């Protein structure tokens, strides 16, 4: 067993990945270009945004029940296969939580280079997945796996909600507050990790933030009258904020100094340009939506950093935001913070102050 443990710890899973994690996402403008040409069948049971940029799809199945579906998978973001399984699973569940829905069952989606990696790596990824699903009380009911030179892992998740009662990203209202529940910096830290720049405690912190479920944050938020919610993942804080601003026709003001990072080195690495490739895609696609009086490159590197399994971005009426924030913090989301406000001015745009 010890020999096996040694061999496993020698394997650097990220070296089998062409690009890291959500950074592997195909650019949103490329996707939009294709989706807009398709003749997609949709009857009136489909409740979610027809433009396809809602966190998950919602389909009404009866007057008091709708199903919510999503999937997410990516190549290894971390070297440890057990953590990789946990992170990919938490990340896929997050889109269900971001709709205010309850996840019920999942299917595992696996790509594995069976001739290059030992089967124990596969086992550890699946163990990470099943442990995370147990924590979330979500049933694993099947899946599909293929042999693939680049490993990948994720899940397809099915959840449920009431057809008239789930969160959208198109319903933010002006003069509300914006709360982010997890600290930022996973893209930058994963890049630094690959370059051997992180110590054990920084690695542990980063892994744990990515692997933590957005379930508790969603459950607490459901006790409040929430305007809109999304989760911050591959398009970064700006990209996902921008989707809400455009869909809801509101302006967003973000206060850079309020942002919390997983580690103080996030900004240092951002200054050194230690950023994943997807940051420049995010900047290219979303920069025109941003008013950025202090356009420092390192701040852009932070704001456009693609997040893996990031926090919920909650748009809450101003009069409830203090109480919601306090409740999040009291329940262990110690990094939760008010990072901005919605405004009437600059509709569809984000102003970074
Ligand atoms: Co999402
Ligand atoms: Co997603």
Tab-separated table of C-alpha atoms and ligand atoms in Angstrom:
chain	number	residue	atom	x	y	z
A	1	UNK	CA	0.000	0.000	0.000
A	2	UNK	CA	2.817	2.404	0.886
A	3	UNK	CA	4.478	1.796	-2.447
A	4	UNK	CA	1.194	2.537	-4.190
A	5	UNK	CA	0.675	5.711	-2.147
A	6	UNK	CA	4.178	6.818	-3.121
A	7	UNK	CA	3.552	6.116	-6.780
A	8	UNK	CA	0.244	7.975	-6.687
A	9	UNK	CA	1.745	11.022	-5.012
A	10	UNK	CA	4.398	11.129	-7.770
A	11	UNK	CA	1.715	11.544	-10.422
A	12	UNK	CA	1.093	15.175	-11.316
A	13	UNK	CA	-2.415	15.054	-12.693
A	14	UNK	CA	-2.366	18.614	-14.075
A	15	UNK	CA	0.465	17.651	-16.429
A	16	UNK	CA	-2.039	15.545	-18.327
A	17	UNK	CA	-4.252	18.618	-18.860
A	18	UNK	CA	-3.826	20.869	-21.902
A	19	UNK	CA	-5.346	23.805	-20.028
A	20	UNK	CA	-6.464	24.045	-16.449
A	21	UNK	CA	-10.018	23.629	-15.196
A	22	UNK	CA	-12.655	26.152	-16.128
A	23	UNK	CA	-9.848	27.816	-18.062
A	24	UNK	CA	-10.579	25.038	-20.588
A	25	UNK	CA	-13.950	26.602	-21.396
A	26	UNK	CA	-14.638	27.552	-24.995
A	27	UNK	CA	-14.951	31.338	-25.382
A	28	UNK	CA	-18.519	32.588	-24.798
A	29	UNK	CA	-18.632	34.755	-27.956
A	30	UNK	CA	-17.647	31.722	-30.064
A	31	UNK	CA	-20.416	29.683	-28.405
A	32	UNK	CA	-23.017	32.423	-28.772
A	33	UNK	CA	-22.174	32.673	-32.458
A	34	UNK	CA	-22.993	29.004	-32.969
A	35	UNK	CA	-26.018	28.780	-30.664
A	36	UNK	CA	-27.650	31.771	-32.369
A	37	UNK	CA	-27.645	29.924	-35.715
A	38	UNK	CA	-29.351	26.808	-34.373
A	39	UNK	CA	-33.014	26.014	-34.689
A	40	UNK	CA	-33.546	24.632	-31.182
A	41	UNK	CA	-36.772	22.850	-30.352
A	42	UNK	CA	-38.366	24.409	-27.308
A	43	UNK	CA	-41.946	24.107	-26.144
A	44	UNK	CA	-43.626	26.194	-23.458
A	45	UNK	CA	-42.455	23.917	-20.635
A	46	UNK	CA	-38.948	25.391	-20.921
A	47	UNK	CA	-38.794	28.131	-18.301
A	48	UNK	CA	-35.123	29.111	-18.355
A	49	UNK	CA	-33.580	31.849	-20.444
A	50	UNK	CA	-33.715	30.952	-24.113
A	51	UNK	CA	-30.359	32.600	-24.757
A	52	UNK	CA	-28.782	29.757	-22.808
A	53	UNK	CA	-26.685	31.787	-20.404
A	54	UNK	CA	-28.683	31.002	-17.305
A	55	UNK	CA	-26.776	28.773	-14.856
A	56	UNK	CA	-28.982	25.732	-15.484
A	57	UNK	CA	-31.942	24.725	-17.633
A	58	UNK	CA	-35.411	24.671	-16.047
A	59	UNK	CA	-38.284	22.591	-17.405
A	60	UNK	CA	-41.772	22.606	-15.925
A	61	UNK	CA	-43.211	19.133	-15.358
A	62	UNK	CA	-46.324	20.017	-13.339
A	63	UNK	CA	-47.976	23.062	-11.773
A	64	UNK	CA	-45.855	22.778	-8.651
A	65	UNK	CA	-42.702	21.100	-9.932
A	66	UNK	CA	-39.893	21.923	-12.355
A	67	UNK	CA	-36.696	20.034	-13.036
A	68	UNK	CA	-33.361	21.832	-13.211
A	69	UNK	CA	-30.515	20.353	-15.259
A	70	UNK	CA	-26.871	21.202	-15.705
A	71	UNK	CA	-23.523	19.649	-16.521
A	72	UNK	CA	-19.924	20.671	-16.060
A	73	UNK	CA	-16.679	18.801	-16.633
A	74	UNK	CA	-13.045	19.757	-17.158
A	75	UNK	CA	-9.452	18.493	-17.233
A	76	UNK	CA	-7.569	18.267	-13.901
A	77	UNK	CA	-7.212	21.591	-12.088
A	78	UNK	CA	-5.204	20.031	-9.275
A	79	UNK	CA	-2.682	17.193	-9.003
A	80	UNK	CA	-4.497	15.289	-6.270
A	81	UNK	CA	-7.111	12.996	-7.915
A	82	UNK	CA	-9.263	12.788	-4.776
A	83	UNK	CA	-9.511	16.587	-4.582
A	84	UNK	CA	-10.043	16.801	-8.337
A	85	UNK	CA	-13.134	14.567	-7.980
A	86	UNK	CA	-14.457	16.685	-5.122
A	87	UNK	CA	-13.842	20.014	-6.865
A	88	UNK	CA	-15.377	18.972	-10.198
A	89	UNK	CA	-18.437	17.665	-8.346
A	90	UNK	CA	-18.869	20.764	-6.155
A	91	UNK	CA	-18.477	22.901	-9.281
A	92	UNK	CA	-21.226	21.086	-11.210
A	93	UNK	CA	-23.635	21.170	-8.253
A	94	UNK	CA	-23.062	24.896	-7.934
A	95	UNK	CA	-25.175	25.759	-10.998
A	96	UNK	CA	-28.151	24.031	-9.334
A	97	UNK	CA	-27.597	25.968	-6.088
A	98	UNK	CA	-27.245	29.188	-8.100
A	99	UNK	CA	-30.829	28.688	-9.338
A	100	UNK	CA	-32.069	28.253	-5.754
A	101	UNK	CA	-32.937	24.652	-6.629
A	102	UNK	CA	-32.287	21.399	-4.753
A	103	UNK	CA	-29.971	18.873	-6.451
A	104	UNK	CA	-31.325	15.323	-6.413
A	105	UNK	CA	-29.234	13.033	-8.619
A	106	UNK	CA	-26.045	13.050	-10.668
A	107	UNK	CA	-24.364	11.143	-13.494
A	108	UNK	CA	-20.557	10.917	-13.608
A	109	UNK	CA	-18.772	11.917	-16.850
A	110	UNK	CA	-15.241	10.565	-17.140
A	111	UNK	CA	-12.432	10.729	-19.667
A	112	UNK	CA	-9.422	8.653	-18.693
A	113	UNK	CA	-6.098	7.725	-20.339
A	114	UNK	CA	-6.254	4.098	-19.200
A	115	UNK	CA	-2.849	3.209	-20.656
A	116	UNK	CA	-1.016	6.163	-19.095
A	117	UNK	CA	-2.500	6.408	-15.604
A	118	UNK	CA	-3.061	3.646	-13.010
A	119	UNK	CA	-6.633	2.683	-12.186
A	120	UNK	CA	-6.147	3.947	-8.622
A	121	UNK	CA	-6.220	7.495	-10.005
A	122	UNK	CA	-9.663	6.787	-11.502
A	123	UNK	CA	-10.738	5.292	-8.157
A	124	UNK	CA	-9.583	8.339	-6.222
A	125	UNK	CA	-11.388	10.748	-8.571
A	126	UNK	CA	-14.597	8.729	-8.140
A	127	UNK	CA	-14.092	8.594	-4.373
A	128	UNK	CA	-13.786	12.399	-4.313
A	129	UNK	CA	-17.003	12.614	-6.339
A	130	UNK	CA	-18.985	10.165	-4.187
A	131	UNK	CA	-17.821	11.734	-0.914
A	132	UNK	CA	-18.897	15.186	-2.163
A	133	UNK	CA	-22.248	13.855	-3.379
A	134	UNK	CA	-22.816	12.196	0.013
A	135	UNK	CA	-22.121	15.533	1.734
A	136	UNK	CA	-24.673	17.177	-0.593
A	137	UNK	CA	-27.130	14.260	-0.212
A	138	UNK	CA	-27.247	13.776	-3.976
A	139	UNK	CA	-27.674	10.288	-5.481
A	140	UNK	CA	-25.156	9.011	-8.009
A	141	UNK	CA	-27.323	7.082	-10.462
A	142	UNK	CA	-24.973	6.326	-13.348
A	143	UNK	CA	-22.574	7.888	-15.785
A	144	UNK	CA	-20.430	7.420	-18.837
A	145	UNK	CA	-16.696	7.020	-19.324
A	146	UNK	CA	-14.417	7.044	-22.348
A	147	UNK	CA	-10.730	6.465	-22.973
A	148	UNK	CA	-9.195	9.840	-23.665
A	149	UNK	CA	-5.589	11.101	-23.848
A	150	UNK	CA	-6.505	14.069	-21.652
A	151	UNK	CA	-8.304	13.096	-18.463
A	152	UNK	CA	-11.487	14.963	-17.596
A	153	UNK	CA	-14.125	14.641	-14.948
A	154	UNK	CA	-17.468	16.165	-14.096
A	155	UNK	CA	-21.095	15.364	-13.566
A	156	UNK	CA	-24.502	16.025	-15.058
A	157	UNK	CA	-26.848	17.023	-12.262
A	158	UNK	CA	-30.604	16.988	-11.979
A	159	UNK	CA	-32.437	19.025	-9.350
A	160	UNK	CA	-35.878	20.371	-8.647
A	161	UNK	CA	-37.620	23.629	-7.803
A	162	UNK	CA	-41.042	25.229	-7.917
A	163	UNK	CA	-41.801	26.535	-11.438
A	164	UNK	CA	-42.562	30.023	-10.054
A	165	UNK	CA	-39.869	30.103	-7.411
A	166	UNK	CA	-36.262	29.887	-8.528
A	167	UNK	CA	-33.476	32.424	-9.001
A	168	UNK	CA	-32.697	33.929	-12.379
A	169	UNK	CA	-29.825	36.087	-13.555
A	170	UNK	CA	-32.209	38.428	-15.403
A	171	UNK	CA	-34.090	39.798	-12.370
A	172	UNK	CA	-31.544	41.980	-10.555
A	173	UNK	CA	-33.085	45.315	-9.533
A	174	UNK	CA	-31.496	48.714	-9.167
A	175	UNK	CA	-30.178	49.982	-5.807
A	176	UNK	CA	-29.594	46.488	-4.454
A	177	UNK	CA	-26.425	45.155	-2.881
A	178	UNK	CA	-24.169	42.421	-4.237
A	179	UNK	CA	-22.659	39.748	-2.003
A	180	UNK	CA	-19.979	37.265	-3.054
A	181	UNK	CA	-19.737	34.172	-0.840
A	182	UNK	CA	-16.262	32.801	-1.675
A	183	UNK	CA	-12.881	34.540	-1.963
A	184	UNK	CA	-11.333	34.987	-5.428
A	185	UNK	CA	-8.121	33.800	-7.040
A	186	UNK	CA	-8.401	30.134	-8.033
A	187	UNK	CA	-7.199	30.631	-11.627
A	188	UNK	CA	-4.140	32.573	-10.521
A	189	UNK	CA	-3.359	30.199	-7.654
A	190	UNK	CA	-3.762	27.089	-9.817
A	191	UNK	CA	-1.341	28.649	-12.307
A	192	UNK	CA	1.136	29.428	-9.517
A	193	UNK	CA	0.713	25.904	-8.193
A	194	UNK	CA	1.622	24.423	-11.580
A	195	UNK	CA	4.784	26.551	-11.504
A	196	UNK	CA	5.665	25.284	-8.042
A	197	UNK	CA	5.135	28.660	-6.360
A	198	UNK	CA	2.693	27.601	-3.609
A	199	UNK	CA	3.507	26.185	-0.193
A	200	UNK	CA	1.522	23.362	1.429
A	201	UNK	CA	-0.824	25.617	3.370
A	202	UNK	CA	-1.604	27.763	0.311
A	203	UNK	CA	-2.349	24.627	-1.701
A	204	UNK	CA	-4.588	23.270	1.049
A	205	UNK	CA	-6.507	26.556	1.342
A	206	UNK	CA	-7.034	26.742	-2.426
A	207	UNK	CA	-8.190	23.102	-2.647
A	208	UNK	CA	-10.610	23.511	0.242
A	209	UNK	CA	-12.218	26.670	-1.117
A	210	UNK	CA	-12.747	25.036	-4.522
A	211	UNK	CA	-14.106	21.818	-2.989
A	212	UNK	CA	-16.561	23.571	-0.656
A	213	UNK	CA	-20.232	23.374	-1.634
A	214	UNK	CA	-22.374	26.438	-2.304
A	215	UNK	CA	-25.256	24.564	-0.668
A	216	UNK	CA	-25.191	26.338	2.699
A	217	UNK	CA	-24.923	29.795	1.132
A	218	UNK	CA	-27.916	28.992	-1.096
A	219	UNK	CA	-29.978	27.639	1.813
A	220	UNK	CA	-29.347	30.780	3.839
A	221	UNK	CA	-30.093	33.074	0.904
A	222	UNK	CA	-33.399	31.270	0.358
A	223	UNK	CA	-34.585	32.690	3.691
A	224	UNK	CA	-34.396	36.186	2.139
A	225	UNK	CA	-36.198	37.926	-0.747
A	226	UNK	CA	-33.406	37.650	-3.319
A	227	UNK	CA	-33.445	39.530	-6.642
A	228	UNK	CA	-30.971	37.449	-8.667
A	229	UNK	CA	-28.157	34.941	-8.252
A	230	UNK	CA	-25.402	33.445	-10.360
A	231	UNK	CA	-22.181	31.648	-9.496
A	232	UNK	CA	-18.719	32.900	-10.393
A	233	UNK	CA	-16.869	30.356	-12.523
A	234	UNK	CA	-14.949	30.307	-15.806
A	235	UNK	CA	-15.849	33.801	-17.065
A	236	UNK	CA	-14.518	35.379	-13.875
A	237	UNK	CA	-16.122	37.954	-11.594
A	238	UNK	CA	-16.567	40.470	-14.423
A	239	UNK	CA	-17.906	37.970	-16.957
A	240	UNK	CA	-20.593	36.584	-14.681
A	241	UNK	CA	-21.495	40.043	-13.314
A	242	UNK	CA	-21.791	41.264	-16.872
A	243	UNK	CA	-24.247	38.475	-17.766
A	244	UNK	CA	-26.481	39.651	-14.899
A	245	UNK	CA	-26.114	43.347	-15.796
A	246	UNK	CA	-27.076	42.730	-19.423
A	247	UNK	CA	-29.895	40.246	-18.737
A	248	UNK	CA	-31.382	42.447	-15.987
A	249	UNK	CA	-30.753	45.866	-17.597
A	250	UNK	CA	-29.035	47.243	-14.522
A	251	UNK	CA	-25.678	48.886	-13.981
A	252	UNK	CA	-23.245	47.297	-11.546
A	253	UNK	CA	-20.742	49.087	-9.348
A	254	UNK	CA	-17.927	46.902	-7.980
A	255	UNK	CA	-15.605	48.119	-5.238
A	256	UNK	CA	-12.188	46.609	-5.912
A	257	UNK	CA	-10.944	47.231	-2.366
A	258	UNK	CA	-13.775	45.153	-0.923
A	259	UNK	CA	-12.731	41.984	-2.761
A	260	UNK	CA	-11.406	39.107	-0.675
A	261	UNK	CA	-8.762	36.729	-1.919
A	262	UNK	CA	-7.989	33.138	-0.996
A	263	UNK	CA	-4.442	34.220	-0.234
A	264	UNK	CA	-2.644	37.564	-0.119
A	265	UNK	CA	-0.333	36.252	-2.852
A	266	UNK	CA	-3.170	36.397	-5.405
A	267	UNK	CA	-2.483	40.077	-6.108
A	268	UNK	CA	1.282	39.562	-6.036
A	269	UNK	CA	1.032	36.771	-8.613
A	270	UNK	CA	-1.390	38.948	-10.626
A	271	UNK	CA	1.256	41.694	-10.699
A	272	UNK	CA	3.827	39.155	-11.912
A	273	UNK	CA	1.459	38.153	-14.714
A	274	UNK	CA	1.091	34.620	-13.381
A	275	UNK	CA	-2.337	34.097	-14.934
A	276	UNK	CA	-4.117	31.330	-16.828
A	277	UNK	CA	-4.643	31.615	-20.595
A	278	UNK	CA	-8.399	32.080	-20.219
A	279	UNK	CA	-7.915	35.442	-18.490
A	280	UNK	CA	-7.047	37.086	-21.792
A	281	UNK	CA	-10.120	35.499	-23.435
A	282	UNK	CA	-12.289	36.886	-20.623
A	283	UNK	CA	-10.695	40.314	-21.019
A	284	UNK	CA	-11.205	40.253	-24.790
A	285	UNK	CA	-14.879	39.235	-24.506
A	286	UNK	CA	-15.980	41.339	-21.539
A	287	UNK	CA	-13.677	44.360	-21.392
A	288	UNK	CA	-16.043	46.535	-23.428
A	289	UNK	CA	-18.706	46.027	-20.724
A	290	UNK	CA	-16.465	47.548	-18.044
A	291	UNK	CA	-15.850	51.155	-17.030
A	292	UNK	CA	-12.516	51.003	-15.338
A	293	UNK	CA	-11.122	54.399	-14.325
A	294	UNK	CA	-8.070	52.760	-12.740
A	295	UNK	CA	-7.281	50.252	-15.453
A	296	UNK	CA	-4.224	48.660	-13.827
A	297	UNK	CA	-3.333	45.439	-15.615
A	298	UNK	CA	-2.939	43.502	-12.358
A	299	UNK	CA	-6.468	44.476	-11.278
A	300	UNK	CA	-7.754	43.218	-14.618
A	301	UNK	CA	-5.822	39.985	-14.063
A	302	UNK	CA	-7.724	39.597	-10.787
A	303	UNK	CA	-11.175	40.696	-11.964
A	304	UNK	CA	-11.150	38.537	-15.099
A	305	UNK	CA	-9.524	35.529	-13.387
A	306	UNK	CA	-11.468	32.374	-14.328
A	307	UNK	CA	-12.727	30.732	-11.138
A	308	UNK	CA	-13.125	27.021	-10.588
A	309	UNK	CA	-16.079	26.276	-8.314
A	310	UNK	CA	-16.331	29.915	-7.197
A	311	UNK	CA	-18.885	31.447	-4.861
A	312	UNK	CA	-22.457	32.602	-5.322
A	313	UNK	CA	-22.947	36.182	-6.481
A	314	UNK	CA	-26.130	37.246	-4.688
A	315	UNK	CA	-28.162	40.331	-5.659
A	316	UNK	CA	-30.170	41.279	-2.593
A	317	UNK	CA	-32.387	44.273	-1.765
A	318	UNK	CA	-30.382	46.816	0.206
A	319	UNK	CA	-32.558	46.570	3.328
A	320	UNK	CA	-31.781	42.840	3.702
A	321	UNK	CA	-28.116	42.768	2.764
A	322	UNK	CA	-26.608	43.330	6.235
A	323	UNK	CA	-28.664	40.592	7.794
A	324	UNK	CA	-27.970	38.142	4.958
A	325	UNK	CA	-24.246	38.850	5.074
A	326	UNK	CA	-24.115	38.374	8.837
A	327	UNK	CA	-25.989	35.083	8.604
A	328	UNK	CA	-23.588	33.815	5.933
A	329	UNK	CA	-20.588	34.708	8.078
A	330	UNK	CA	-22.133	33.216	11.231
A	331	UNK	CA	-22.679	29.965	9.340
A	332	UNK	CA	-19.074	29.535	8.305
A	333	UNK	CA	-18.866	31.522	5.059
A	334	UNK	CA	-16.271	33.733	6.685
A	335	UNK	CA	-15.110	35.193	3.359
A	336	UNK	CA	-18.577	36.393	2.335
A	337	UNK	CA	-18.501	40.111	1.574
A	338	UNK	CA	-20.529	42.914	0.011
A	339	UNK	CA	-18.588	43.780	-3.118
A	340	UNK	CA	-20.924	46.120	-4.945
A	341	UNK	CA	-24.284	47.641	-5.782
A	342	UNK	CA	-26.686	47.774	-8.679
A	343	UNK	CA	-27.385	51.165	-10.245
A	344	UNK	CA	-29.701	52.852	-12.709
A	345	UNK	CA	-26.759	54.458	-14.513
A	346	UNK	CA	-24.596	52.543	-17.016
A	347	UNK	CA	-27.274	49.915	-17.636
A	348	UNK	CA	-25.685	46.656	-18.810
A	349	UNK	CA	-22.217	47.823	-17.759
A	350	UNK	CA	-19.942	47.318	-14.797
A	351	UNK	CA	-18.123	50.179	-13.179
A	352	UNK	CA	-15.064	49.176	-11.139
A	353	UNK	CA	-14.160	51.666	-8.423
B	1	LIG	CO1	-22.844	29.038	-13.259
B	2	LIG	CO1	-21.323	25.918	-15.186
